[in-house]
Coordinates of C-alpha atoms and ligand atoms in Angstrom, one line a residue:
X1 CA 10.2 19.5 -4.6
X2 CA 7.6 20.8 -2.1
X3 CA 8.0 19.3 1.2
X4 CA 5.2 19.3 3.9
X5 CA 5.3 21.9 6.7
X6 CA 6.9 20.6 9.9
X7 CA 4.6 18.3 11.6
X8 CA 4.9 14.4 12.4
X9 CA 7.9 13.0 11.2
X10 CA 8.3 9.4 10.4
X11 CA 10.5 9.1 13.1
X12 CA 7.4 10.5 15.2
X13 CA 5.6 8.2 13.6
X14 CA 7.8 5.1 14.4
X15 CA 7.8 6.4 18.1
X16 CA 3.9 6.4 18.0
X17 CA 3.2 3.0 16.4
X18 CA 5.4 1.4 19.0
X19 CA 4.2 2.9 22.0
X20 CA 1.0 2.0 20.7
X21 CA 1.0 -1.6 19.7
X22 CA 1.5 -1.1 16.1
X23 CA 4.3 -2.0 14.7
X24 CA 8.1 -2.7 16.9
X25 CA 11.5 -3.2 15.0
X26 CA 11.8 -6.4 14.8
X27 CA 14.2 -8.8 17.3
X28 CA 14.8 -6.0 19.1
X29 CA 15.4 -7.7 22.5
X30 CA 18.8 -8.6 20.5
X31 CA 20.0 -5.1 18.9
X32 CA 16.7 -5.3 16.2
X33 CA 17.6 -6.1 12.1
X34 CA 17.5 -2.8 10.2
X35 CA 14.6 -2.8 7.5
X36 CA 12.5 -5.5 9.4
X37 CA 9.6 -4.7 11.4
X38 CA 7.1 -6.7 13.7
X39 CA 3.7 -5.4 14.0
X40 CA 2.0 -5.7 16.9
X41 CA -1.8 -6.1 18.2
X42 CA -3.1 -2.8 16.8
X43 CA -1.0 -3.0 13.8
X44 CA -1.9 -6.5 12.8
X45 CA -5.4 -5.7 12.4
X46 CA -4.8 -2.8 10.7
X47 CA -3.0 -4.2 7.8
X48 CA -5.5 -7.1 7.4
X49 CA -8.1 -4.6 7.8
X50 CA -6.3 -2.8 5.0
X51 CA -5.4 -6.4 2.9
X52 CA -8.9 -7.5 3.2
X53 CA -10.2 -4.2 1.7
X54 CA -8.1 -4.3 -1.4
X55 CA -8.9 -8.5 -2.0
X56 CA -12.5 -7.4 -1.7
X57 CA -12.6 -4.5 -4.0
X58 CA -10.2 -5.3 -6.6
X59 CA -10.6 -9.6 -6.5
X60 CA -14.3 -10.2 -5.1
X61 CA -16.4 -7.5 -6.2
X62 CA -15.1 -7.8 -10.1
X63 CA -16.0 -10.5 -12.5
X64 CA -12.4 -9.7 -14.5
X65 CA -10.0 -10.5 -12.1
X66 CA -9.0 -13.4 -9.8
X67 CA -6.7 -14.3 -7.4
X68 CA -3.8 -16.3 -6.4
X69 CA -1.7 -16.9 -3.7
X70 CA 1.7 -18.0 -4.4
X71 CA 5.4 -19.4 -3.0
X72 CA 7.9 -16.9 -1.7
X73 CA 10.4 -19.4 -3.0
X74 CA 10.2 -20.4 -6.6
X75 CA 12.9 -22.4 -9.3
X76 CA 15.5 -20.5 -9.5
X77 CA 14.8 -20.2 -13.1
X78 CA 11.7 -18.0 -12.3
X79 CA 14.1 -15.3 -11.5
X80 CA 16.1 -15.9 -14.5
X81 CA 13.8 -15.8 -16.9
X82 CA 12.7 -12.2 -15.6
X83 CA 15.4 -10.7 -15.4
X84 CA 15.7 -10.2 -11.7
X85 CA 18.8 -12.7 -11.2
X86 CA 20.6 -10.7 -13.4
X87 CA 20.1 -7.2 -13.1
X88 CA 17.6 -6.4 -10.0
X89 CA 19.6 -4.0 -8.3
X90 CA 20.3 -0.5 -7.1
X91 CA 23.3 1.3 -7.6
X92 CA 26.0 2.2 -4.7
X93 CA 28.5 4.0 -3.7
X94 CA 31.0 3.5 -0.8
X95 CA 32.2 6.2 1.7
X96 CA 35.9 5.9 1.0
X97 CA 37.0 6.1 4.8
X98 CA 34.6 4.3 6.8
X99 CA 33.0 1.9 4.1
X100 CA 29.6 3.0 5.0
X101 CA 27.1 2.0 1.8
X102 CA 24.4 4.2 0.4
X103 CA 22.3 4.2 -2.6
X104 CA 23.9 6.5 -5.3
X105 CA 20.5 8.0 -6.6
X106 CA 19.3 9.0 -2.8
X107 CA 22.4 10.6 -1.5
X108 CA 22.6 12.5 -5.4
X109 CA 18.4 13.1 -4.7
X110 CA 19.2 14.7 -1.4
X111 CA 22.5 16.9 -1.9
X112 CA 21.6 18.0 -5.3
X113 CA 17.6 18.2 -4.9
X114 CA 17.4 16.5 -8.0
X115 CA 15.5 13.4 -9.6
X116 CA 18.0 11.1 -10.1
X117 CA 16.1 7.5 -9.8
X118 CA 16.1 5.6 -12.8
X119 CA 20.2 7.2 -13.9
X120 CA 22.9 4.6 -15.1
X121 CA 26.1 3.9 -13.2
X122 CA 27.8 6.4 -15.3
X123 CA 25.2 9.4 -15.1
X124 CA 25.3 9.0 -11.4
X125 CA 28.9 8.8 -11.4
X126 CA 29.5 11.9 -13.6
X127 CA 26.8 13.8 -10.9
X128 CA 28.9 12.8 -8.4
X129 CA 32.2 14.4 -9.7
X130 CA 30.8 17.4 -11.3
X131 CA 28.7 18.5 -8.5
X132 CA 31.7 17.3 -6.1
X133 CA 29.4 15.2 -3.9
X134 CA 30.6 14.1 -0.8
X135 CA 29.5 11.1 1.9
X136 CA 27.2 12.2 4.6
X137 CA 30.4 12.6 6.7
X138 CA 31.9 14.6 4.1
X139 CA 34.5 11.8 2.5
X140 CA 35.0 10.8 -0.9
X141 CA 32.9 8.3 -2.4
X142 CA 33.4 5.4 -4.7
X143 CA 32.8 4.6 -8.3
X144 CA 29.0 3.3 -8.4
X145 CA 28.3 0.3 -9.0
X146 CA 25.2 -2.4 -9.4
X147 CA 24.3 -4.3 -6.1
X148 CA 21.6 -7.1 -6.9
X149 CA 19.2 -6.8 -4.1
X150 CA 17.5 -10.8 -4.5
X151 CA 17.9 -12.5 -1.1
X152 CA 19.8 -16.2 -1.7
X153 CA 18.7 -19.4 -0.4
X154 CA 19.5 -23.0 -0.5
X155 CA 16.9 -25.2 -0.6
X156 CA 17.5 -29.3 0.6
X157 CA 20.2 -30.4 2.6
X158 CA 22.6 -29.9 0.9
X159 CA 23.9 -26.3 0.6
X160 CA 25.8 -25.6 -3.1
X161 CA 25.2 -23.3 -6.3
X162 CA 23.0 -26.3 -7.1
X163 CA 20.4 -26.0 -4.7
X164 CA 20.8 -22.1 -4.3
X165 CA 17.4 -20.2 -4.4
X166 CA 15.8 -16.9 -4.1
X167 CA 13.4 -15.0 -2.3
X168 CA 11.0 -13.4 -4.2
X169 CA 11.6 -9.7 -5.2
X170 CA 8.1 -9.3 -6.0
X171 CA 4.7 -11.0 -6.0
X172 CA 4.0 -10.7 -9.8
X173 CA 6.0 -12.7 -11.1
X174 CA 4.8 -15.9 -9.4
X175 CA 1.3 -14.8 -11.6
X176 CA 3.3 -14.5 -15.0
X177 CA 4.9 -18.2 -14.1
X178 CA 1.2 -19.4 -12.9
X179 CA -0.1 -17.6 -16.2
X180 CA -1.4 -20.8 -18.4
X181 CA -2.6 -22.7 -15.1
X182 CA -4.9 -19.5 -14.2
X183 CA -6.5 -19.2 -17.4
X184 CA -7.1 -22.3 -18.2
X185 CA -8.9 -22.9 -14.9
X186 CA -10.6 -19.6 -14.1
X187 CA -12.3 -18.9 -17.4
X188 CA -11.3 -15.6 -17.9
X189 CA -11.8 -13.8 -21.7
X190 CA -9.5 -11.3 -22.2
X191 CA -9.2 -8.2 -21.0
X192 CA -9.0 -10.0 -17.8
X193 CA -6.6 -9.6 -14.6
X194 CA -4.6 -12.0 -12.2
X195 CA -4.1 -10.2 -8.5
X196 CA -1.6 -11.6 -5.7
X197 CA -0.7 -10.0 -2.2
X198 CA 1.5 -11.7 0.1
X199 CA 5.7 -11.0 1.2
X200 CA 8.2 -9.8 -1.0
X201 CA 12.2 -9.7 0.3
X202 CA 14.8 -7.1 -1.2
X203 CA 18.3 -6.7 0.4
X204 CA 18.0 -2.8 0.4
X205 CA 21.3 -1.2 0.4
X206 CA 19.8 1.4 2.8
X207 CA 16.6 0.7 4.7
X208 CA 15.1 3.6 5.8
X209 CA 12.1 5.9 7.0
X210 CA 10.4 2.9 9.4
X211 CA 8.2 1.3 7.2
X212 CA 8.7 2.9 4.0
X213 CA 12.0 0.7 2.5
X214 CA 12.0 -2.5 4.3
X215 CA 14.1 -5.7 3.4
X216 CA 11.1 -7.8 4.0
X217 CA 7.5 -6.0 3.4
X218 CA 4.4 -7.0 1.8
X219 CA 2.9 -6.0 -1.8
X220 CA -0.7 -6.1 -3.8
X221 CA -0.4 -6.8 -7.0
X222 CA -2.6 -6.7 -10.2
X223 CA -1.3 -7.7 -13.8
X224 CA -3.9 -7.0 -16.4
X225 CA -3.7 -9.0 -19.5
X226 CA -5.3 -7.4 -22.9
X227 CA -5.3 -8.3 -26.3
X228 CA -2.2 -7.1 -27.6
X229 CA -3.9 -4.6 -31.0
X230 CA -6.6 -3.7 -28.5
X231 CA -4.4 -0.9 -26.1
X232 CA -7.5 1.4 -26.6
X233 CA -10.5 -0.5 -25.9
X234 CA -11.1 0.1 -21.6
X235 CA -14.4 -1.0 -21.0
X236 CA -14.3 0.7 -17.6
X237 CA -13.2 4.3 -18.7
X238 CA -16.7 5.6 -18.7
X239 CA -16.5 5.0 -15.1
X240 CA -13.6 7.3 -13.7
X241 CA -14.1 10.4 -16.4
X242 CA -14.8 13.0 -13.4
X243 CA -12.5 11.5 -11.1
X244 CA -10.6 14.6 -10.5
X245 CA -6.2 13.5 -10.2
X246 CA -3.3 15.9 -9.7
X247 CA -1.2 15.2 -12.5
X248 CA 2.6 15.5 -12.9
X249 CA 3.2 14.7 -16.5
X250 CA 7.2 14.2 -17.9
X251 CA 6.4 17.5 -20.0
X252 CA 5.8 19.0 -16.5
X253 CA 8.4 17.6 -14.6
X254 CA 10.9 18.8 -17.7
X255 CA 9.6 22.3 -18.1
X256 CA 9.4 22.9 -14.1
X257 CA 6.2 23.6 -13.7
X258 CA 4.3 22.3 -10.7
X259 CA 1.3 19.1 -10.9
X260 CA -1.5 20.6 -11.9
X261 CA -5.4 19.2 -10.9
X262 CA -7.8 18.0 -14.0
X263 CA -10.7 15.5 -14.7
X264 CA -9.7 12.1 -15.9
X265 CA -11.6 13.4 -19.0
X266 CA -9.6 16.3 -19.8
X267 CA -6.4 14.1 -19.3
X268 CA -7.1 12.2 -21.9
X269 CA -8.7 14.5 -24.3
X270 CA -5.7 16.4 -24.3
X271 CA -3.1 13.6 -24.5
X272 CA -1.8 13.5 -21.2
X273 CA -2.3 10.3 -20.3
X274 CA -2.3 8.5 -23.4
X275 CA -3.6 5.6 -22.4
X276 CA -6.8 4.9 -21.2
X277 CA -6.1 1.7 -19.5
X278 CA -3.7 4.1 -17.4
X279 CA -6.2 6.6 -17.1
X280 CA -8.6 3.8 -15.2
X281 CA -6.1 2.4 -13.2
X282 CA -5.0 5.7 -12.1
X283 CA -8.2 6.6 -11.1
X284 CA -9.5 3.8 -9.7
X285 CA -6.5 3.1 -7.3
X286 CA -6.5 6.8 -6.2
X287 CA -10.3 6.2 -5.8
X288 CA -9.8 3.3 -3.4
X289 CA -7.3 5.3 -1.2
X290 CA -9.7 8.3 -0.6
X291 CA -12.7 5.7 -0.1
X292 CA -11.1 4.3 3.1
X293 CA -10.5 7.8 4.4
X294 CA -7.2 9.1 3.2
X295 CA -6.6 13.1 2.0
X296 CA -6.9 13.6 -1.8
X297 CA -4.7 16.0 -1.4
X298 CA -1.6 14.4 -0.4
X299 CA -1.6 12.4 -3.5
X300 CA -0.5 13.0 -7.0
X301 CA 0.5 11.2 -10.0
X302 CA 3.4 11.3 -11.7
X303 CA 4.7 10.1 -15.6
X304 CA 7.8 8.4 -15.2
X305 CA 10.5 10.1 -17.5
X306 CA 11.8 8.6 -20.8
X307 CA 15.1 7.4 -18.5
X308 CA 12.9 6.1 -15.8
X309 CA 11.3 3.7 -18.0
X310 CA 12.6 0.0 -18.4
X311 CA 13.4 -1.1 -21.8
X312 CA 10.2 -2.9 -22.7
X313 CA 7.9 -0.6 -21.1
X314 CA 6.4 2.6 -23.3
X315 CA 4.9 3.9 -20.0
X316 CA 4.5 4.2 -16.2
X317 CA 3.1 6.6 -13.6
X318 CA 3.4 6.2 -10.5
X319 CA 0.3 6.9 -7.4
X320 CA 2.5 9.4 -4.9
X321 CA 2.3 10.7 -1.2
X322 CA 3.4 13.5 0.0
X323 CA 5.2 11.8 3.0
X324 CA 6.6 14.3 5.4
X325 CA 9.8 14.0 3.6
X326 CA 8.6 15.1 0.1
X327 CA 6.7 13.0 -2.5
X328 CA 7.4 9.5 -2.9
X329 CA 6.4 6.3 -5.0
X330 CA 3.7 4.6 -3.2
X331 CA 2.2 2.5 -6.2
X332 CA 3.6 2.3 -9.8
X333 CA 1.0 1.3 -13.0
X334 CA 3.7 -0.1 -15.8
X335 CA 2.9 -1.0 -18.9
X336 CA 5.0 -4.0 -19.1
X337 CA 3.9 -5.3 -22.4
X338 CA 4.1 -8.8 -23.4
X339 CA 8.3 -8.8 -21.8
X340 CA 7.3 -11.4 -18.5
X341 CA 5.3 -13.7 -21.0
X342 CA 8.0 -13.5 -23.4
X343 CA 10.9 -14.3 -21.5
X344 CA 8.7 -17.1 -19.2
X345 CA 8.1 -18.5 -22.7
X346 CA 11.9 -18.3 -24.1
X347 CA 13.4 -20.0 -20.9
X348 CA 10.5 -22.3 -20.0
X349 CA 10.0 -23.7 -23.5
X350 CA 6.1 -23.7 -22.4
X351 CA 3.5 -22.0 -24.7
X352 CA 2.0 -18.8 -23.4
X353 CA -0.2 -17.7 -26.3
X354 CA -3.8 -18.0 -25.2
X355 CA -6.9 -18.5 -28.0
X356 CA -8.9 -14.7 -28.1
X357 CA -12.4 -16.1 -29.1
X358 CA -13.7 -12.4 -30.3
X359 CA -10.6 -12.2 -32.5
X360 CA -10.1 -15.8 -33.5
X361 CA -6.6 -15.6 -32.9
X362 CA -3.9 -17.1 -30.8
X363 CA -2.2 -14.3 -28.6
X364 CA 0.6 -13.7 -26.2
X365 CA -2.1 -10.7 -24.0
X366 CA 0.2 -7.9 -22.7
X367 CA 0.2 -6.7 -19.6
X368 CA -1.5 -2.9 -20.3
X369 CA -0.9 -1.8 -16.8
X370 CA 0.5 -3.8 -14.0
X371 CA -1.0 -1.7 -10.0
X372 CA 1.4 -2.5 -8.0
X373 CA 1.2 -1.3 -4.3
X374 CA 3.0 -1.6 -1.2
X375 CA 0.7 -2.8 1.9
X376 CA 3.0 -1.1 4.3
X377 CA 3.2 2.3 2.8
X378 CA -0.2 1.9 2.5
X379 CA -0.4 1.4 6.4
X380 CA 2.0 4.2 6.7
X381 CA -0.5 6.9 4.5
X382 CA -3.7 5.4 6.2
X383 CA -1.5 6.3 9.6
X384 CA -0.1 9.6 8.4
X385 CA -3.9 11.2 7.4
X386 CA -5.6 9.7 10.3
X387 CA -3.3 11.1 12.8
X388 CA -4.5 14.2 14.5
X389 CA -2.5 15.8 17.5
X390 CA -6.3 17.1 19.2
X391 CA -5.4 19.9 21.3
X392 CA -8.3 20.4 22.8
X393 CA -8.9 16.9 24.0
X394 CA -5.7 16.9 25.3
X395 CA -4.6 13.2 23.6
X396 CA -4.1 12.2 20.0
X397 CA -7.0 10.5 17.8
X398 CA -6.5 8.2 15.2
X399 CA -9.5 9.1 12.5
X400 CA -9.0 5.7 11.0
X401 CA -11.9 4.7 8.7
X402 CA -14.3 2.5 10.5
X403 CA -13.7 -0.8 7.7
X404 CA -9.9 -0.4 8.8
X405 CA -9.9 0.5 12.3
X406 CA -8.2 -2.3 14.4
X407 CA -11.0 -2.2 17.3
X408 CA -14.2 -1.4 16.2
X409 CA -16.0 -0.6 19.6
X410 CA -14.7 -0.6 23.0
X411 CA -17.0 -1.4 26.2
X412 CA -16.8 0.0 29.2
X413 CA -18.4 -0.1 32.6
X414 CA -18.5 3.3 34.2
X415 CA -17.5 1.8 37.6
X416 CA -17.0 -1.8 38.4
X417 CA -20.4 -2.4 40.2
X418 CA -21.7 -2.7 36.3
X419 CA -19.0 -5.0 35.0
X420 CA -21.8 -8.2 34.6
X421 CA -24.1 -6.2 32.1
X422 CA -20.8 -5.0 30.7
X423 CA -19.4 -8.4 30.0
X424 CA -22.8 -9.1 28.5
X425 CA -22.6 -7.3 25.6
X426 CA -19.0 -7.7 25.1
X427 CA -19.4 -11.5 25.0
X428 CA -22.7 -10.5 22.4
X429 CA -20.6 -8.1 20.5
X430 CA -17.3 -9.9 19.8
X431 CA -19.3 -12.7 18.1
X432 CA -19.6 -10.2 15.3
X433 CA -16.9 -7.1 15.4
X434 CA -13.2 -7.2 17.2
X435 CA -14.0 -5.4 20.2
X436 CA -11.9 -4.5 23.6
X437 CA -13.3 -4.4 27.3
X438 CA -12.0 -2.3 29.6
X439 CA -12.4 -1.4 33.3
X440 CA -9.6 0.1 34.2
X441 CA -9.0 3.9 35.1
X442 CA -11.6 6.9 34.4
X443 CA -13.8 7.1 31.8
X444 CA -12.1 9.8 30.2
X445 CA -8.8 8.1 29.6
X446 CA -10.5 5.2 28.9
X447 CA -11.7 7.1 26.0
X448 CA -8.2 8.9 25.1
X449 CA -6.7 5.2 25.0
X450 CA -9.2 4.5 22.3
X451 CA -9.2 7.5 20.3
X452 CA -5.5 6.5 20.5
X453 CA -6.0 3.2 18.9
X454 CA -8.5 4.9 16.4
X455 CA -11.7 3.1 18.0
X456 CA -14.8 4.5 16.4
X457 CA -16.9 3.7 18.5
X458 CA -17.3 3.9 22.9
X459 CA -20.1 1.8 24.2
X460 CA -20.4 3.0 27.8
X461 CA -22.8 1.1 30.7
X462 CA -24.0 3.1 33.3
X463 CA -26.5 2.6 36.2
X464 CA -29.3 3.6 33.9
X465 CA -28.5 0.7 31.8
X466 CA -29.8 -1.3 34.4
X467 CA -33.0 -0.1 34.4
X468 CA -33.3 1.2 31.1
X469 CA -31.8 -1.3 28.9
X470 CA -29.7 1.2 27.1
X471 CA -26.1 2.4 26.9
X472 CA -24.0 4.9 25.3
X473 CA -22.2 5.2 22.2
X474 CA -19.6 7.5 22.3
X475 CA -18.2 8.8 18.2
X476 CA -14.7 9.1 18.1
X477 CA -14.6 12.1 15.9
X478 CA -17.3 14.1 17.0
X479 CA -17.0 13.0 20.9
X480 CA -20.8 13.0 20.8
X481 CA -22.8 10.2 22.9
X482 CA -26.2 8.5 22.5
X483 CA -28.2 6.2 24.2
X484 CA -29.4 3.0 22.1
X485 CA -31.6 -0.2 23.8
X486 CA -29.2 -2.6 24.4
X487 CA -31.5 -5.0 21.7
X488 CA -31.0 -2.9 19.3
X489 CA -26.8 -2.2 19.7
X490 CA -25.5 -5.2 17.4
X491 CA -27.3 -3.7 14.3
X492 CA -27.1 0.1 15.3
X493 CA -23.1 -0.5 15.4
X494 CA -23.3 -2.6 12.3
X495 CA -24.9 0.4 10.4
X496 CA -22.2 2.8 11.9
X497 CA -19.7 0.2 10.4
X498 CA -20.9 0.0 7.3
X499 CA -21.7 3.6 6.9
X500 CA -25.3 2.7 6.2
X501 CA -26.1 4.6 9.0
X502 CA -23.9 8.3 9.8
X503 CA -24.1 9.0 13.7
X504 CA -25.2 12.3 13.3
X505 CA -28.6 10.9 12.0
X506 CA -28.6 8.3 14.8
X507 CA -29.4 11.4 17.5
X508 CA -32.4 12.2 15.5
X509 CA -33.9 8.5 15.2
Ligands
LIG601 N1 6.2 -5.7 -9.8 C1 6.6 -4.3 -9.8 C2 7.3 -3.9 -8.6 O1 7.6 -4.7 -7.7 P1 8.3 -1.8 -7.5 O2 8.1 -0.3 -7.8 O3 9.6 -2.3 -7.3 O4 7.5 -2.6 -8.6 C3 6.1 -1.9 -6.1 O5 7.4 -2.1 -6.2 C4 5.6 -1.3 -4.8 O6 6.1 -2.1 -3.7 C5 6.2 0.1 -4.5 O7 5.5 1.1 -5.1 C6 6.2 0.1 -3.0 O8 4.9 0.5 -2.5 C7 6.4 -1.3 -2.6 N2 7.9 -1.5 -2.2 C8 8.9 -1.7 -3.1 N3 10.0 -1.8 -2.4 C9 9.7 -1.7 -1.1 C10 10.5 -1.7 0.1 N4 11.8 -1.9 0.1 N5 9.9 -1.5 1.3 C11 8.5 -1.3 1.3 N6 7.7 -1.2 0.2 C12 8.3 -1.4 -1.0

């Protein structure tokens, strides 16, 4: 599988966000916790920034899809009913001699440069003997085996198998539990959607590359109900027909052949993606990415094989990046058909049919395609294509899109003489935008420290601001500066924010 050429790692990247104010392992003052993180100042208002975004475009701005916000603990019987309690694991294997752990498919992915997610105990194990793999240290290595990765509780004070509880694996079931309660008060029609984003916990048998498999990270969630006999009626498909994806079909994967770039139209007209529920999703989630600034081409879609899929689900792709170790899941779209209401309704005893007023029929919708997203790869791909090692300025610049930028201007007074007009419009500015004063050191690493942070946008205040009512804006990407009245700053930055206004056409106003 084609791997980037050498440049950041995510070990570079780790190293970055700390020194930075991103994102620190967590409890580190004690030794840290591997696979939890604490993100700091910078990185805080990035992943809201990045939160807030996806709420907007995928909750607020659409008329078919609501939201909710649910427990991270649940009855127990929530997790039984899906499954999870059960059989929500990975599969391990143990280095014979020093007991280390690791996830069977990953050390098979990495020796044998093979797919291997998705294989049984026994295909792994069969791998492992035939292909005589070994332990990173080179010793033998166990039988796999499952390992349920659902994080126990107790819940009271008392502490017994009684009152034993789990934290959840993953937002969307909370929505399937919460199904009947959300229709009947949100007066949706079907096809409609219910969206959740909020902490999800998995014991991961090997937490690794920083942010990418935590124990405890966040997800965004969509499950999108349809009628069940109406699998080809997408309203939306019109839509996305030239969104352009790189596609990595099964039949590609299987004949060896490399993803290959093509219209949403042609995908469909040829049978490649069957669905056009998938088709939408697809294209819509890819669209969002490369709306807030990310590089098209570092993503790619990818059909899960026939052994990939779960039993009740006829198909899944999956919305990849190519991290800087190779390409990797950053969203999957499921079809998870009618399975979470089913089982909900089997265990629960509670109806989950709803009335379909255009067909006149009771239904149990299935879920067509189920976007489900991790926010901190998300964070990690927004980081990854906004990092650029500039040379020529002689610092790094974070080209983070203004809407997800943590600071959105900074304001500085050229020398502290100036620091009361300064102060001025930093108190009038951070009424409306999160914005950063700084007096300290040369106006030059002033700026670096910013293009560091991925601030957009400089406002410097020289002597001539005194006189002239005006100041400087300084564009992070271009390094270009021009002088706006003070009176007129709040909307002129507003503009730049919003992309109403580009800076480029500023100069010639
Ligand atoms: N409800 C479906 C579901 O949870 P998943 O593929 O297990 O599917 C969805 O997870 C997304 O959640 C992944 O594509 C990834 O972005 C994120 N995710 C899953 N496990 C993660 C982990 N250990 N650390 C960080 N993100 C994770």
């Amino acid at each position: 599988m084609a791997e980037k050429e050498a440049g950041l790692s995510i070990d570079d990247m780790a190293v970055f966000c700390k020194k930075k104010g991103f994102v620190y392992p967590s409890s580190e003052i004690y030794g840290g916790m591997a696979g939890f993180f604490d993100y700091g100042p910078y990185g805080a208002e990035l992943k809201n920034n990045i939160k807030q975004d996806w709420w907007k475009f995928h909750v607020q701005s659409r008329e078919d899809i609501v939201g909710i916000d649910g427990s991270i603990i649940s009855n127990p019987k929530v997790w039984i009913a899906s499954g999870h309690a059960a059989h929500f694991g990975d599969i391990l294997v143990e280095d014979l001699k020093t007991h280390e752990r690791f996830r069977a498919d990953t050390l098979i992915e990495e020796t044998l440069k093979i797919q291997a997610d998705g294989l049984s105990a026994a295909d792994l194990g069969k791998l492992i003997k035939e292909n005589n793999v070994k332990s990173p240290k080179g010793n033998a290595l166990s039988e796999p085996r499952q390992f349920n990765l659902m994080f126990t509780t107790n819940v009271g004070p008392i502490q017994s198998e009684e009152s034993k509880a789990y934290l959840r694996a993953e937002t969307a079931q909370i929505i399937f539990a919460e199904f009947k309660n959300v229709y009947e008060t949100s007066r949706l029609k079907l096809p409609f959607g219910i969206a959740q984003m909020g902490k999800a916990f998995r014991n991961e048998i090997a937490p690794r590359n920083f942010l990418f498999r935590c124990r405890e990270f966040e997800q965004m969630e969509i499950e999108y109900f349809i009628h069940p006999k109406k699998h080809n009626d997408c309203p939306y498909t019109e839509e996305v027909m030239v969104e352009i994806l790189n596609i990595y079909s099964e039949e590609m994967q299987e004949k060896q052949q490399k993803e290959k770039e093509m219209t949403v139209k042609e995908a469909l007209s040829k049978g490649i993606i069957k669905s056009p529920w998938h088709a939408y999703w697809l294209a819509t989630e890819l669209r969002w990415f490369i709306n807030l600034g990310a590089k098209r081409e570092n993503f790619r879609i990818r059909q899960h094989k026939k052994d990939e899929l779960a039993h009740y689900s006829s198909d899944c792709w999956d919305l990849e990046y190519n991290f800087p170790w190779g390409w990797k899941e950053l969203q999957g779209i499921a079809d998870r058909s009618d399975y979470d209401l089913q089982q909900h309704m089997k265990h629960s005893k509670k109806d989950m049919s709803i009335f379909d007023e255009e067909s006149k029929e009771k239904v149990i919708p299935n879920v067509v395609a189920e976007p489900s997203l991790g926010v901190d790869r998300s964070f990690l791909v927004f980081m990854f294509d906004a990092y650029d090692d500039d040379k020529k300025r002689g610092n790094i610049v974070l080209h983070l899109h203004p809407k997800l930028a943590p600071i959105k201007a900074a304001i500085l007074p050229l020398v502290n003489k100036l620091e009361g007009k300064a102060k001025e419009i930093y108190d009038s500015l951070k009424q409306e935008f999160f914005c950063f004063y700084d007096r300290s050191g040369s106006i030059g690493r002033r700026y670096a420290r910013q293009d560091e942070l991925g601030t957009p946008f400089c406002i410097t205040v020289d002597f001539d601001s005194l006189d002239k009512h005006d100041v400087t804006i300084r564009d992070r990407d271009s390094t270009e500066q021009v002088r706006v009245k003070i009176k007129e700053l709040k909307e002129t930055i507003r503009k730049l924010l919003s992309s109403e206004l580009n800076f480029k056409d500023l100069k010639r106003e």
